[in-house]
Amino acid sequence: QYSFQEGGWGAYLAERLVRKCDVVNRGLSGYNSRWAKLILPRLITGSSSAESTVAVTIFFGANDSALKELNPKQHVPLEEYAANLKSMIQYLKSVDITEDRIILITPPPLQESAWEQACLAKGEKLNRRNATTGEYAQACVQVAGDCGTEVLDLWTLMQNNQDFSSYLSDGLHLSTRGNSFLAAQLWSRLEKKLSALPSLLPYWRDVDHANPEASLL
């Protein structure tokens, strides 16, 4: 949901793809894969033109991996999370969006000390653990392998030989730097698919001003 904020990764992609294709944001703050699986047919319908869909990202796990005893509302068991991802992929394939156009994104790592401060400010205990989030990230990677989709393993990439705290605004949600990191990683996977897309309508200098119909219709 926040990806279209200023500096968000969705906004970055939309800017890169202006006049080539629309970037549609269907992110929902706080949702988990259990709820997403139920509403996906409403977000991407059978009547959607699969031919015009060049890519779909599925980005869940940060809420699913919340600790059951401290956050039962958002928690989804690991096995169900994997099954939900597979179900969403199967649904997309049923409306003719093939697996080569689907990219799974793992949850990012959790910076526990920062998120604990955010929890304490709300009178709550630390309700997530980075090691647990990592198990969900591993499951996401496994599902991608089983189903033949691409995957962006954000959990691993953000922790590769570096302090990842600056990628997160509060230990859980992406900061501006984290959004930029995700956008760059995602674009490197999308560029090959999308670089050949033609621009929609001619550049203004190429429009025949004396006979615009000839250029625009």
CSV table of C-alpha atoms in Angstrom, one decimal:
chain,number,residue,atom,x,y,z
A,1,GLN,CA,0.0,0.0,0.0
A,2,TYR,CA,2.8,2.4,0.8
A,3,SER,CA,4.8,1.7,-2.4
A,4,PHE,CA,3.2,4.7,-4.1
A,5,GLN,CA,4.4,7.1,-1.5
A,6,GLU,CA,7.1,9.6,-2.5
A,7,GLY,CA,10.2,7.5,-2.9
A,8,GLY,CA,8.2,4.3,-2.9
A,9,TRP,CA,9.2,1.3,-5.0
A,10,GLY,CA,5.9,1.3,-6.9
A,11,ALA,CA,6.2,5.0,-7.7
A,12,TYR,CA,9.8,4.3,-9.0
A,13,LEU,CA,8.5,1.6,-11.3
A,14,ALA,CA,5.6,3.8,-12.5
A,15,GLU,CA,8.1,6.6,-13.3
A,16,ARG,CA,10.3,4.2,-15.2
A,17,LEU,CA,7.3,2.8,-17.2
A,18,VAL,CA,5.5,6.1,-18.0
A,19,ARG,CA,3.9,5.9,-21.4
A,20,LYS,CA,4.8,2.3,-21.7
A,21,CYS,CA,2.4,0.6,-19.2
A,22,ASP,CA,0.4,1.3,-16.1
A,23,VAL,CA,1.7,0.2,-12.7
A,24,VAL,CA,-1.3,-0.9,-10.7
A,25,ASN,CA,-1.0,-0.9,-6.9
A,26,ARG,CA,-3.2,-3.4,-5.1
A,27,GLY,CA,-1.2,-3.5,-1.8
A,28,LEU,CA,-3.2,-3.6,1.4
A,29,SER,CA,-1.6,-2.5,4.6
A,30,GLY,CA,-1.6,-5.2,7.4
A,31,TYR,CA,-3.0,-8.0,5.2
A,32,ASN,CA,-1.6,-11.5,5.2
A,33,SER,CA,-1.5,-14.2,2.5
A,34,ARG,CA,-4.7,-15.8,3.9
A,35,TRP,CA,-6.7,-12.7,3.3
A,36,ALA,CA,-5.0,-11.9,0.0
A,37,LYS,CA,-5.8,-15.4,-1.4
A,38,LEU,CA,-9.5,-14.7,-0.8
A,39,ILE,CA,-9.6,-11.3,-2.5
A,40,LEU,CA,-7.2,-11.9,-5.4
A,41,PRO,CA,-10.0,-12.8,-7.8
A,42,ARG,CA,-11.6,-9.4,-7.0
A,43,LEU,CA,-8.3,-7.6,-7.7
A,44,ILE,CA,-7.4,-9.4,-10.9
A,45,THR,CA,-10.5,-10.8,-12.5
A,46,GLY,CA,-11.0,-13.4,-15.1
A,47,SER,CA,-12.1,-10.7,-17.5
A,48,SER,CA,-8.7,-8.9,-17.2
A,49,SER,CA,-6.7,-9.0,-20.4
A,50,ALA,CA,-3.9,-11.4,-19.6
A,51,GLU,CA,-2.2,-10.4,-22.9
A,52,SER,CA,-1.7,-6.9,-21.6
A,53,THR,CA,-0.4,-8.0,-18.2
A,54,VAL,CA,3.4,-8.0,-18.4
A,55,ALA,CA,4.2,-8.8,-14.7
A,56,VAL,CA,2.6,-9.4,-11.3
A,57,THR,CA,4.4,-9.2,-8.0
A,58,ILE,CA,3.3,-11.1,-4.9
A,59,PHE,CA,4.8,-9.6,-1.7
A,60,PHE,CA,3.7,-11.3,1.5
A,61,GLY,CA,5.2,-12.7,4.6
A,62,ALA,CA,6.0,-9.9,7.0
A,63,ASN,CA,2.6,-10.1,8.6
A,64,ASP,CA,2.2,-13.9,8.2
A,65,SER,CA,5.4,-14.4,10.2
A,66,ALA,CA,4.1,-12.4,13.2
A,67,LEU,CA,4.4,-14.6,16.3
A,68,LYS,CA,1.1,-16.4,16.9
A,69,GLU,CA,1.0,-16.0,20.7
A,70,LEU,CA,1.5,-12.2,20.4
A,71,ASN,CA,-0.2,-11.3,17.1
A,72,PRO,CA,-2.7,-14.1,16.3
A,73,LYS,CA,-4.8,-11.8,14.0
A,74,GLN,CA,-2.0,-11.4,11.4
A,75,HIS,CA,-0.2,-14.7,12.0
A,76,VAL,CA,-0.4,-17.4,9.4
A,77,PRO,CA,1.3,-20.8,10.0
A,78,LEU,CA,4.3,-21.4,7.7
A,79,GLU,CA,2.8,-24.3,5.8
A,80,GLU,CA,-0.4,-22.4,5.1
A,81,TYR,CA,1.6,-19.4,4.0
A,82,ALA,CA,3.4,-21.5,1.4
A,83,ALA,CA,0.1,-23.1,0.3
A,84,ASN,CA,-1.5,-19.6,0.0
A,85,LEU,CA,1.3,-18.4,-2.3
A,86,LYS,CA,0.9,-21.5,-4.5
A,87,SER,CA,-2.9,-20.9,-4.5
A,88,MET,CA,-2.4,-17.3,-5.7
A,89,ILE,CA,0.0,-18.5,-8.5
A,90,GLN,CA,-2.5,-21.1,-9.6
A,91,TYR,CA,-5.2,-18.5,-9.7
A,92,LEU,CA,-3.1,-16.2,-11.8
A,93,LYS,CA,-2.4,-19.1,-14.2
A,94,SER,CA,-6.1,-19.9,-14.4
A,95,VAL,CA,-6.7,-16.4,-15.8
A,96,ASP,CA,-3.8,-16.9,-18.3
A,97,ILE,CA,-1.1,-15.0,-16.5
A,98,THR,CA,1.8,-17.4,-16.9
A,99,GLU,CA,4.4,-18.2,-14.3
A,100,ASP,CA,7.2,-16.4,-16.2
A,101,ARG,CA,5.3,-13.1,-15.6
A,102,ILE,CA,5.0,-13.7,-11.8
A,103,ILE,CA,7.6,-12.5,-9.3
A,104,LEU,CA,7.4,-13.5,-5.7
A,105,ILE,CA,9.1,-11.1,-3.2
A,106,THR,CA,10.1,-12.5,0.2
A,107,PRO,CA,9.6,-10.4,3.3
A,108,PRO,CA,12.5,-8.1,4.2
A,109,PRO,CA,14.5,-8.8,7.3
A,110,LEU,CA,13.3,-7.6,10.7
A,111,GLN,CA,15.5,-5.2,12.7
A,112,GLU,CA,14.3,-6.4,16.1
A,113,SER,CA,15.5,-3.7,18.4
A,114,ALA,CA,13.9,-0.9,16.3
A,115,TRP,CA,10.6,-2.9,15.9
A,116,GLU,CA,10.6,-3.6,19.7
A,117,GLN,CA,10.7,0.1,20.4
A,118,ALA,CA,7.7,0.6,18.0
A,119,CYS,CA,5.8,-2.2,19.8
A,120,LEU,CA,6.6,-0.8,23.3
A,121,ALA,CA,5.4,2.6,22.2
A,122,LYS,CA,2.0,1.0,21.6
A,123,GLY,CA,2.1,-0.9,24.9
A,124,GLU,CA,2.9,-4.2,23.2
A,125,LYS,CA,5.7,-6.8,23.3
A,126,LEU,CA,8.0,-7.6,20.4
A,127,ASN,CA,5.7,-9.6,18.2
A,128,ARG,CA,8.1,-10.7,15.4
A,129,ARG,CA,11.5,-12.3,15.1
A,130,ASN,CA,14.0,-12.0,12.3
A,131,ALA,CA,14.8,-15.7,12.4
A,132,THR,CA,11.1,-16.5,12.0
A,133,THR,CA,10.7,-14.1,9.1
A,134,GLY,CA,13.7,-15.9,7.5
A,135,GLU,CA,11.8,-19.2,7.6
A,136,TYR,CA,8.9,-17.5,5.7
A,137,ALA,CA,11.4,-16.0,3.2
A,138,GLN,CA,12.9,-19.5,2.7
A,139,ALA,CA,9.4,-20.9,2.1
A,140,CYS,CA,8.7,-18.2,-0.5
A,141,VAL,CA,11.9,-19.1,-2.3
A,142,GLN,CA,10.9,-22.7,-2.2
A,143,VAL,CA,7.4,-22.0,-3.7
A,144,ALA,CA,9.0,-20.0,-6.5
A,145,GLY,CA,11.2,-23.0,-7.3
A,146,ASP,CA,8.4,-25.4,-7.2
A,147,CYS,CA,6.1,-23.3,-9.3
A,148,GLY,CA,8.6,-21.9,-11.8
A,149,THR,CA,8.2,-18.2,-11.0
A,150,GLU,CA,10.9,-15.7,-10.4
A,151,VAL,CA,11.7,-14.7,-6.8
A,152,LEU,CA,13.4,-11.7,-5.2
A,153,ASP,CA,14.8,-12.9,-1.9
A,154,LEU,CA,14.8,-9.5,-0.1
A,155,TRP,CA,15.4,-11.1,3.3
A,156,THR,CA,18.8,-12.5,2.1
A,157,LEU,CA,19.8,-9.7,-0.2
A,158,MET,CA,19.4,-7.0,2.4
A,159,GLN,CA,21.5,-8.8,4.9
A,160,ASN,CA,24.4,-9.7,2.6
A,161,ASN,CA,27.5,-8.5,4.4
A,162,GLN,CA,25.9,-5.3,5.6
A,163,ASP,CA,23.9,-3.5,8.3
A,164,PHE,CA,20.4,-3.6,7.0
A,165,SER,CA,18.8,-1.3,9.6
A,166,SER,CA,18.9,1.7,7.2
A,167,TYR,CA,16.6,-0.2,4.8
A,168,LEU,CA,13.8,-0.1,7.4
A,169,SER,CA,12.0,3.0,8.8
A,170,ASP,CA,10.9,1.3,12.1
A,171,GLY,CA,12.5,-2.1,12.0
A,172,LEU,CA,9.7,-3.6,9.9
A,173,HIS,CA,8.5,-1.2,7.1
A,174,LEU,CA,10.8,-0.1,4.3
A,175,SER,CA,12.5,3.2,4.5
A,176,THR,CA,13.3,5.4,1.5
A,177,ARG,CA,16.6,3.6,1.1
A,178,GLY,CA,14.8,0.2,1.5
A,179,ASN,CA,12.3,1.2,-1.2
A,180,SER,CA,15.2,2.3,-3.5
A,181,PHE,CA,16.9,-1.1,-2.9
A,182,LEU,CA,13.8,-3.1,-3.7
A,183,ALA,CA,13.0,-0.9,-6.7
A,184,ALA,CA,16.5,-1.5,-8.1
A,185,GLN,CA,16.5,-5.2,-7.5
A,186,LEU,CA,13.0,-5.5,-9.0
A,187,TRP,CA,13.9,-3.4,-12.0
A,188,SER,CA,16.9,-5.6,-12.8
A,189,ARG,CA,14.4,-8.5,-13.1
A,190,LEU,CA,11.8,-6.5,-15.1
A,191,GLU,CA,14.0,-4.6,-17.5
A,192,LYS,CA,14.5,-7.5,-19.9
A,193,LYS,CA,10.7,-8.1,-20.0
A,194,LEU,CA,9.7,-4.5,-20.4
A,195,SER,CA,12.5,-2.7,-22.2
A,196,ALA,CA,11.0,-3.6,-25.6
A,197,LEU,CA,7.6,-2.1,-24.8
A,198,PRO,CA,6.8,0.6,-27.3
A,199,SER,CA,5.9,4.1,-26.1
A,200,LEU,CA,2.2,4.9,-26.1
A,201,LEU,CA,1.5,7.5,-28.8
A,202,PRO,CA,4.1,9.6,-30.6
A,203,TYR,CA,6.5,12.1,-29.0
A,204,TRP,CA,4.9,15.6,-29.3
A,205,ARG,CA,7.4,16.9,-31.8
A,206,ASP,CA,6.5,14.0,-34.1
A,207,VAL,CA,2.8,14.9,-34.3
A,208,ASP,CA,1.8,16.4,-37.6
A,209,HIS,CA,0.3,19.7,-36.3
A,210,ALA,CA,-1.4,20.4,-39.6
A,211,ASN,CA,-3.1,17.0,-39.6
A,212,PRO,CA,-3.0,15.6,-36.0
A,213,GLU,CA,-5.5,12.8,-36.9
A,214,ALA,CA,-2.8,11.3,-39.2
A,215,SER,CA,-0.5,10.9,-36.2
A,216,LEU,CA,-2.9,10.2,-33.4
A,217,LEU,CA,-5.8,8.1,-34.8
